[in-house]
CSV table of C-alpha atoms and ligand atoms in Angstrom, one decimal:
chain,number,residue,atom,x,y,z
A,1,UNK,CA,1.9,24.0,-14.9
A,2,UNK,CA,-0.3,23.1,-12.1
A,3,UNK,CA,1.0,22.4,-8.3
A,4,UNK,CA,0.0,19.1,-9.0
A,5,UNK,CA,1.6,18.4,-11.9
A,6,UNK,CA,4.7,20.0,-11.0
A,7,UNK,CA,4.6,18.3,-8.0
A,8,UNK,CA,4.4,15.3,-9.8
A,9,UNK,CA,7.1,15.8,-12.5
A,10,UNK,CA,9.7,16.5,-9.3
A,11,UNK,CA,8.8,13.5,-7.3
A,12,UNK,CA,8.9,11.2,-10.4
A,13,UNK,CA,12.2,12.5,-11.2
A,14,UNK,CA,13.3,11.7,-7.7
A,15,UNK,CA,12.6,8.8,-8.2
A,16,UNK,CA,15.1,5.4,-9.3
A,17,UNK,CA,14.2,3.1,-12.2
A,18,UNK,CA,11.9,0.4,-11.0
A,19,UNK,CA,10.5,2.2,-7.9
A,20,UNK,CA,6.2,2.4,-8.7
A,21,UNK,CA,4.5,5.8,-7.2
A,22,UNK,CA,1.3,5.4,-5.5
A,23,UNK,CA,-0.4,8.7,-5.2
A,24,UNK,CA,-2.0,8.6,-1.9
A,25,UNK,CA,-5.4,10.8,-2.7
A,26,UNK,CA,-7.1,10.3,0.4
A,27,UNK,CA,-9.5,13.1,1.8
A,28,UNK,CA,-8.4,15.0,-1.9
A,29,UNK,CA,-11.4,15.8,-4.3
A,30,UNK,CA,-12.2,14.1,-7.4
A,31,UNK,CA,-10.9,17.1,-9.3
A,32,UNK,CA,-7.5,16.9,-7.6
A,33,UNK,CA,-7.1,13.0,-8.7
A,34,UNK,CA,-8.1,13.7,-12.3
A,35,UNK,CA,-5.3,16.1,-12.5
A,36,UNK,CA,-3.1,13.6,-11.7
A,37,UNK,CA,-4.6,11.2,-13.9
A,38,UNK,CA,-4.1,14.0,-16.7
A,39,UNK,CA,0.1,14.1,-16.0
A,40,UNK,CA,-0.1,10.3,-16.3
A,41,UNK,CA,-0.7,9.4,-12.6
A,42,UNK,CA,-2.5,5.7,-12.9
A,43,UNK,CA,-1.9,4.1,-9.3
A,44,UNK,CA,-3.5,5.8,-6.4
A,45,UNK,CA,-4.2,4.8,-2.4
A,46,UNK,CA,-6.8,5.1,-0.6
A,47,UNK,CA,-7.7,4.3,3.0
A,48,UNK,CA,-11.3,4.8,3.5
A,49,UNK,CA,-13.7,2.1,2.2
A,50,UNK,CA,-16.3,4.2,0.8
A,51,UNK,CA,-14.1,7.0,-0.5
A,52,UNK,CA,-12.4,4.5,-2.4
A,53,UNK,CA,-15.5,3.1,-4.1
A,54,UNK,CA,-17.0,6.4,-4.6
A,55,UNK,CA,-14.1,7.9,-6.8
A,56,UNK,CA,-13.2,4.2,-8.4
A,57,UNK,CA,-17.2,4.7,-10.0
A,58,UNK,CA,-16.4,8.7,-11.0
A,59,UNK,CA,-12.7,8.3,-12.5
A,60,UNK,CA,-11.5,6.9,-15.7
A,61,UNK,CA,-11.4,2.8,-15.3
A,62,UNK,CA,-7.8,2.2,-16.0
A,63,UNK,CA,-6.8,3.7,-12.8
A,64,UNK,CA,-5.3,1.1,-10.3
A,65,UNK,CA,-6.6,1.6,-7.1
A,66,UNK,CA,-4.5,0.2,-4.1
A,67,UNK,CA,-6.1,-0.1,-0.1
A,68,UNK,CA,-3.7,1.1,2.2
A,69,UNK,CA,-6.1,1.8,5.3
A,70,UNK,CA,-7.4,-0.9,7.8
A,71,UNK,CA,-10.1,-2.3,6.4
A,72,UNK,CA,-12.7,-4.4,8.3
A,73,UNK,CA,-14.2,-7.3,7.2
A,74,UNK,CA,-17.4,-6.4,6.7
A,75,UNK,CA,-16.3,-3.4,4.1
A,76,UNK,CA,-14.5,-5.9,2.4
A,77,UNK,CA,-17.4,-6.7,0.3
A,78,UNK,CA,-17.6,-2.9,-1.0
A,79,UNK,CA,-13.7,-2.7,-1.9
A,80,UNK,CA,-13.4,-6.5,-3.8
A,81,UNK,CA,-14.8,-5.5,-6.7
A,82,UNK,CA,-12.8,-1.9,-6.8
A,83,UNK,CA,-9.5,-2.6,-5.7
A,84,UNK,CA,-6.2,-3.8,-7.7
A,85,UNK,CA,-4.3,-4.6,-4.4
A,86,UNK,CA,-4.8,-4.4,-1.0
A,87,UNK,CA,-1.8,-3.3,0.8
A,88,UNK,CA,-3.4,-3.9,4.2
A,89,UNK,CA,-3.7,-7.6,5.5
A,90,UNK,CA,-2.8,-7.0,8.8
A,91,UNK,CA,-4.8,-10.7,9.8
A,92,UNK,CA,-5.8,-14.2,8.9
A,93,UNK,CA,-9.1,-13.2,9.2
A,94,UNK,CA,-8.8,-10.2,6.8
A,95,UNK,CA,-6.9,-12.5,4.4
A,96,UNK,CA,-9.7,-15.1,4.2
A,97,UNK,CA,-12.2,-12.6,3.9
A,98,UNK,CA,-10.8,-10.9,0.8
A,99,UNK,CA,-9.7,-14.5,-0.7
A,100,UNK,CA,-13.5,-15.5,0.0
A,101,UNK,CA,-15.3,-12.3,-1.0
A,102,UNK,CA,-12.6,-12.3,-4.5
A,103,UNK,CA,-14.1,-16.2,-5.2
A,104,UNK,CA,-17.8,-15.5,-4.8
A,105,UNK,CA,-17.0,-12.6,-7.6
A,106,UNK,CA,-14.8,-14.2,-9.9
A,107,UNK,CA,-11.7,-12.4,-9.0
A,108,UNK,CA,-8.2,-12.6,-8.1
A,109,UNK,CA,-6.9,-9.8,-5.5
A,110,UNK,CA,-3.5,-9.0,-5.1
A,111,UNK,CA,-2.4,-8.3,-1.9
A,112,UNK,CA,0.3,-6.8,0.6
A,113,UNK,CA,1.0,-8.4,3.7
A,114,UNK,CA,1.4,-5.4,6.3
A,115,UNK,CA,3.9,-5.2,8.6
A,116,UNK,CA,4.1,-3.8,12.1
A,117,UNK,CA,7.6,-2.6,13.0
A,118,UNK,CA,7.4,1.1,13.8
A,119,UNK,CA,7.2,1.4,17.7
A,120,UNK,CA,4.2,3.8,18.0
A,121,UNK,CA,2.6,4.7,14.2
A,122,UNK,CA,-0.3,2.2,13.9
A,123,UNK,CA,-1.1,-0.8,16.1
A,124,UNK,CA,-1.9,-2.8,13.0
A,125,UNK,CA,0.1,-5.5,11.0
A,126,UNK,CA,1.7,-8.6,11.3
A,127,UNK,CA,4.9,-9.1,12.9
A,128,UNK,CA,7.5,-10.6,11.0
A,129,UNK,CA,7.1,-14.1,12.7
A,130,UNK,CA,3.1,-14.1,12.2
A,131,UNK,CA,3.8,-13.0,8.2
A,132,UNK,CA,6.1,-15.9,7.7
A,133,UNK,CA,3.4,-18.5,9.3
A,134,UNK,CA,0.8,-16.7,7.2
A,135,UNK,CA,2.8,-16.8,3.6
A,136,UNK,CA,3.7,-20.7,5.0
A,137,UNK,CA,0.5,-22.2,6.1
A,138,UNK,CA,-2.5,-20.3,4.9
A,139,UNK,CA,-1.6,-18.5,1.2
A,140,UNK,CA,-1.0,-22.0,-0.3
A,141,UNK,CA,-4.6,-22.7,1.3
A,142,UNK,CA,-6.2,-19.5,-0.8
A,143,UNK,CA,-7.0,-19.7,-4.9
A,144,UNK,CA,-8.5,-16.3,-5.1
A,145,UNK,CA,-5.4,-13.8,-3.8
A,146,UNK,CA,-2.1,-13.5,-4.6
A,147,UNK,CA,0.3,-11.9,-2.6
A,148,UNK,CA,2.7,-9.6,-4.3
A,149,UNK,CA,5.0,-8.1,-1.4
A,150,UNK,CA,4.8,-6.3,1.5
A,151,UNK,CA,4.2,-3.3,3.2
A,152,UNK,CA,5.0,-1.0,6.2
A,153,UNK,CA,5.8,1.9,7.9
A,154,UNK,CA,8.6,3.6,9.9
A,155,UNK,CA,8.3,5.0,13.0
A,156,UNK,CA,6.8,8.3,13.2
A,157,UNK,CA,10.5,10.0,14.7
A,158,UNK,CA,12.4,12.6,13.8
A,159,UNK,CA,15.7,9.9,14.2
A,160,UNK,CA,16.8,9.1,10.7
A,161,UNK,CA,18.0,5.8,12.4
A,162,UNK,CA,15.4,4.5,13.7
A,163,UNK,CA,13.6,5.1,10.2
A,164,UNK,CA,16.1,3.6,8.3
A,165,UNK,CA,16.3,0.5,10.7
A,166,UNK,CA,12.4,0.5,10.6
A,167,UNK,CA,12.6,-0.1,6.6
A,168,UNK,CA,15.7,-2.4,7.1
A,169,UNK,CA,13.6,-4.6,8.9
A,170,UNK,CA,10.8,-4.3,6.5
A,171,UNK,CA,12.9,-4.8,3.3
A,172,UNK,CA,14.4,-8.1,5.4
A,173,UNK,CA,11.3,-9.5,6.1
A,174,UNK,CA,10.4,-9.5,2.2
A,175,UNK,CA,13.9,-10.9,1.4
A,176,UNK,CA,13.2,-13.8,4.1
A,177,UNK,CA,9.7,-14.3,2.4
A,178,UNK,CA,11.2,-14.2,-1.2
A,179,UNK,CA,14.1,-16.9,-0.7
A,180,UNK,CA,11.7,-19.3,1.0
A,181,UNK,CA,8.2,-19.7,0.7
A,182,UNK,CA,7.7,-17.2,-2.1
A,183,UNK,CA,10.7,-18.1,-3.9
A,184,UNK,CA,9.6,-19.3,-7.0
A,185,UNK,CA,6.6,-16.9,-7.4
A,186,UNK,CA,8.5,-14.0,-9.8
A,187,UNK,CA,5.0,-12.0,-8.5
A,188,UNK,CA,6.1,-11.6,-4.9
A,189,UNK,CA,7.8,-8.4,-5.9
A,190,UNK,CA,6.5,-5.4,-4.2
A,191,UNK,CA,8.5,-3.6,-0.9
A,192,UNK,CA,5.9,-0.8,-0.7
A,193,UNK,CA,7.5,1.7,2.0
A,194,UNK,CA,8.3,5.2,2.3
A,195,UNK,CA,5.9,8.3,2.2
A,196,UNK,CA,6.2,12.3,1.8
A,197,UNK,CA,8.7,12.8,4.7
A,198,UNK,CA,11.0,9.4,4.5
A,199,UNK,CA,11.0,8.7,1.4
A,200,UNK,CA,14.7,9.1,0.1
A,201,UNK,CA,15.5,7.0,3.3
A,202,UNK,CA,12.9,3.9,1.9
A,203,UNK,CA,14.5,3.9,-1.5
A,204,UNK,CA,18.0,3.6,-0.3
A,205,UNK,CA,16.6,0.9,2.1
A,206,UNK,CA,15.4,-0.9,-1.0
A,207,UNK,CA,11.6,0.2,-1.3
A,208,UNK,CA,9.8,-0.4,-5.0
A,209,UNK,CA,7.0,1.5,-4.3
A,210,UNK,CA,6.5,4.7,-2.0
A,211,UNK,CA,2.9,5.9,-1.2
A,212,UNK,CA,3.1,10.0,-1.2
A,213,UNK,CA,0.0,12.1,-0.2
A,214,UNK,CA,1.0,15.6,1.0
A,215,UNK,CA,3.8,16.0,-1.5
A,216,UNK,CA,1.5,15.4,-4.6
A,217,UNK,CA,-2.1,17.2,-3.0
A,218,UNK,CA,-0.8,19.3,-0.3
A,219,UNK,CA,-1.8,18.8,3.2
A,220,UNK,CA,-5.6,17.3,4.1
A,221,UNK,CA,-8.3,18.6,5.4
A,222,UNK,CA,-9.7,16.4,7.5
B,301,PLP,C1,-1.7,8.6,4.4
B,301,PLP,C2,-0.8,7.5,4.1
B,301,PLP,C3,0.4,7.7,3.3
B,301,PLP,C4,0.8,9.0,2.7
B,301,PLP,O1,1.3,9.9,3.6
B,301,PLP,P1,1.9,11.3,3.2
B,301,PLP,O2,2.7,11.7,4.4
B,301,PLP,O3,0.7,12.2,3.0
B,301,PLP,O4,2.8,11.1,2.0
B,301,PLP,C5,1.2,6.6,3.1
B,301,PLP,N1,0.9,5.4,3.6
B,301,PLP,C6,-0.2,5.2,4.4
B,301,PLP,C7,-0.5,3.8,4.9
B,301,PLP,C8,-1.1,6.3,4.7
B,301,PLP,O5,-2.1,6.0,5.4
């Protein structure tokens, strides 16, 4: 068995009943990503605009490929046509561009709004306020994209507290979202949180989809 399909069989294994794996494949060759398509892997991450379009148009077409990375609006135009969901809306602006860009093409996207609640990580996403006014006031204003959940990060600490208040936050923010303004859309479904190192902590904190890079491929080289 290869590392990555060993790697693969443990992780799944790991993992409970209803929680979706996104293998994270970024800076990984082709090669290593057809492996995992091989052991069954279907939904993979990537965070790079162009990477993401060049390995959608060289793997097989069933694969489900998520955005996880910041993504500017003018590369928005390159991932539409690509992408199953974007797991990134960390703006208004970002969300009208993909809902725009998805109408001129036909398409509906599914997306993620991101949140920000990690102290240090990433200076993008919403805060929890600015994704209720967003799911409130401009979603029911957009045909062409759908949210589906959320998504975050924990802070980048070795404190297992701090991580695991990080996801409570996240996971409460999707419960406040679900029992009002998504609350009679069965889509809104996806808590996407938890990667290589914090991911048992994201699961018990009620994550439904973990996004694991190094634990699948190894470490990148960047
Ligand atoms: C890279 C990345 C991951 C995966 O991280 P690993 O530590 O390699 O598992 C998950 N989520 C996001 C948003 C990332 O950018």
């Amino acid at each position: 068995m290869s590392r990555i399909t060993e790697a693969l069989t443990l992780i799944r294994s790991s993992l409970p009943e209803g929680v979706t794996l996104a293998a994270v494949s970024k800076f990984h060759p082709a090669e290593a990503l057809a492996e995992a398509y091989a052991c069954g892997q279907r939904v993979f991450a990537e965070s790079r605009a162009a990477e993401l379009v060049a390995k959608a148009q060289q793997l097989p077409r069933d694969i489900e490929w998520h955005f996880i990375g910041h993504l500017q609006t003018n590369k928005v135009r390159s991932v539409v046509p690509y992408v199953a969901v974007i797991q990134s809306i960390d703006s208004e602006r970002l969300l009208r561009a993909v809902d725009a860009e998805s109408a001129r093409i036909g398409k509906r996207t599914d997306v993620l709004l991101q949140l920000h609640v990690a102290r240090e990580e990433t200076k993008f996403g919403l805060t929890p306020e600015e994704a209720m006014d967003l799911a409130a006031n401009v979603v029911p204003q957009l045909d062409n994209v759908r949210v589906t959940g959320v998504m975050g990060m924990a802070s980048n600490v070795d404190d297992e507290e701090r991580i695991r208040a990080d996801f409570r936050t996240i996971r409460s923010v999707f419960d406040r979202l679900k029992s009002t303004v998504f609350a009679s859309a069965d889509s809104f479904s996806t808590v996407s949180m938890g990667m290589s190192h914090d991911r048992s902590i994201a699961v018990e904190e009620g994550s439904t989809m973990v996004r694991i890079g190094t634990d699948i491929f190894g470490e990148r080289e960047y």
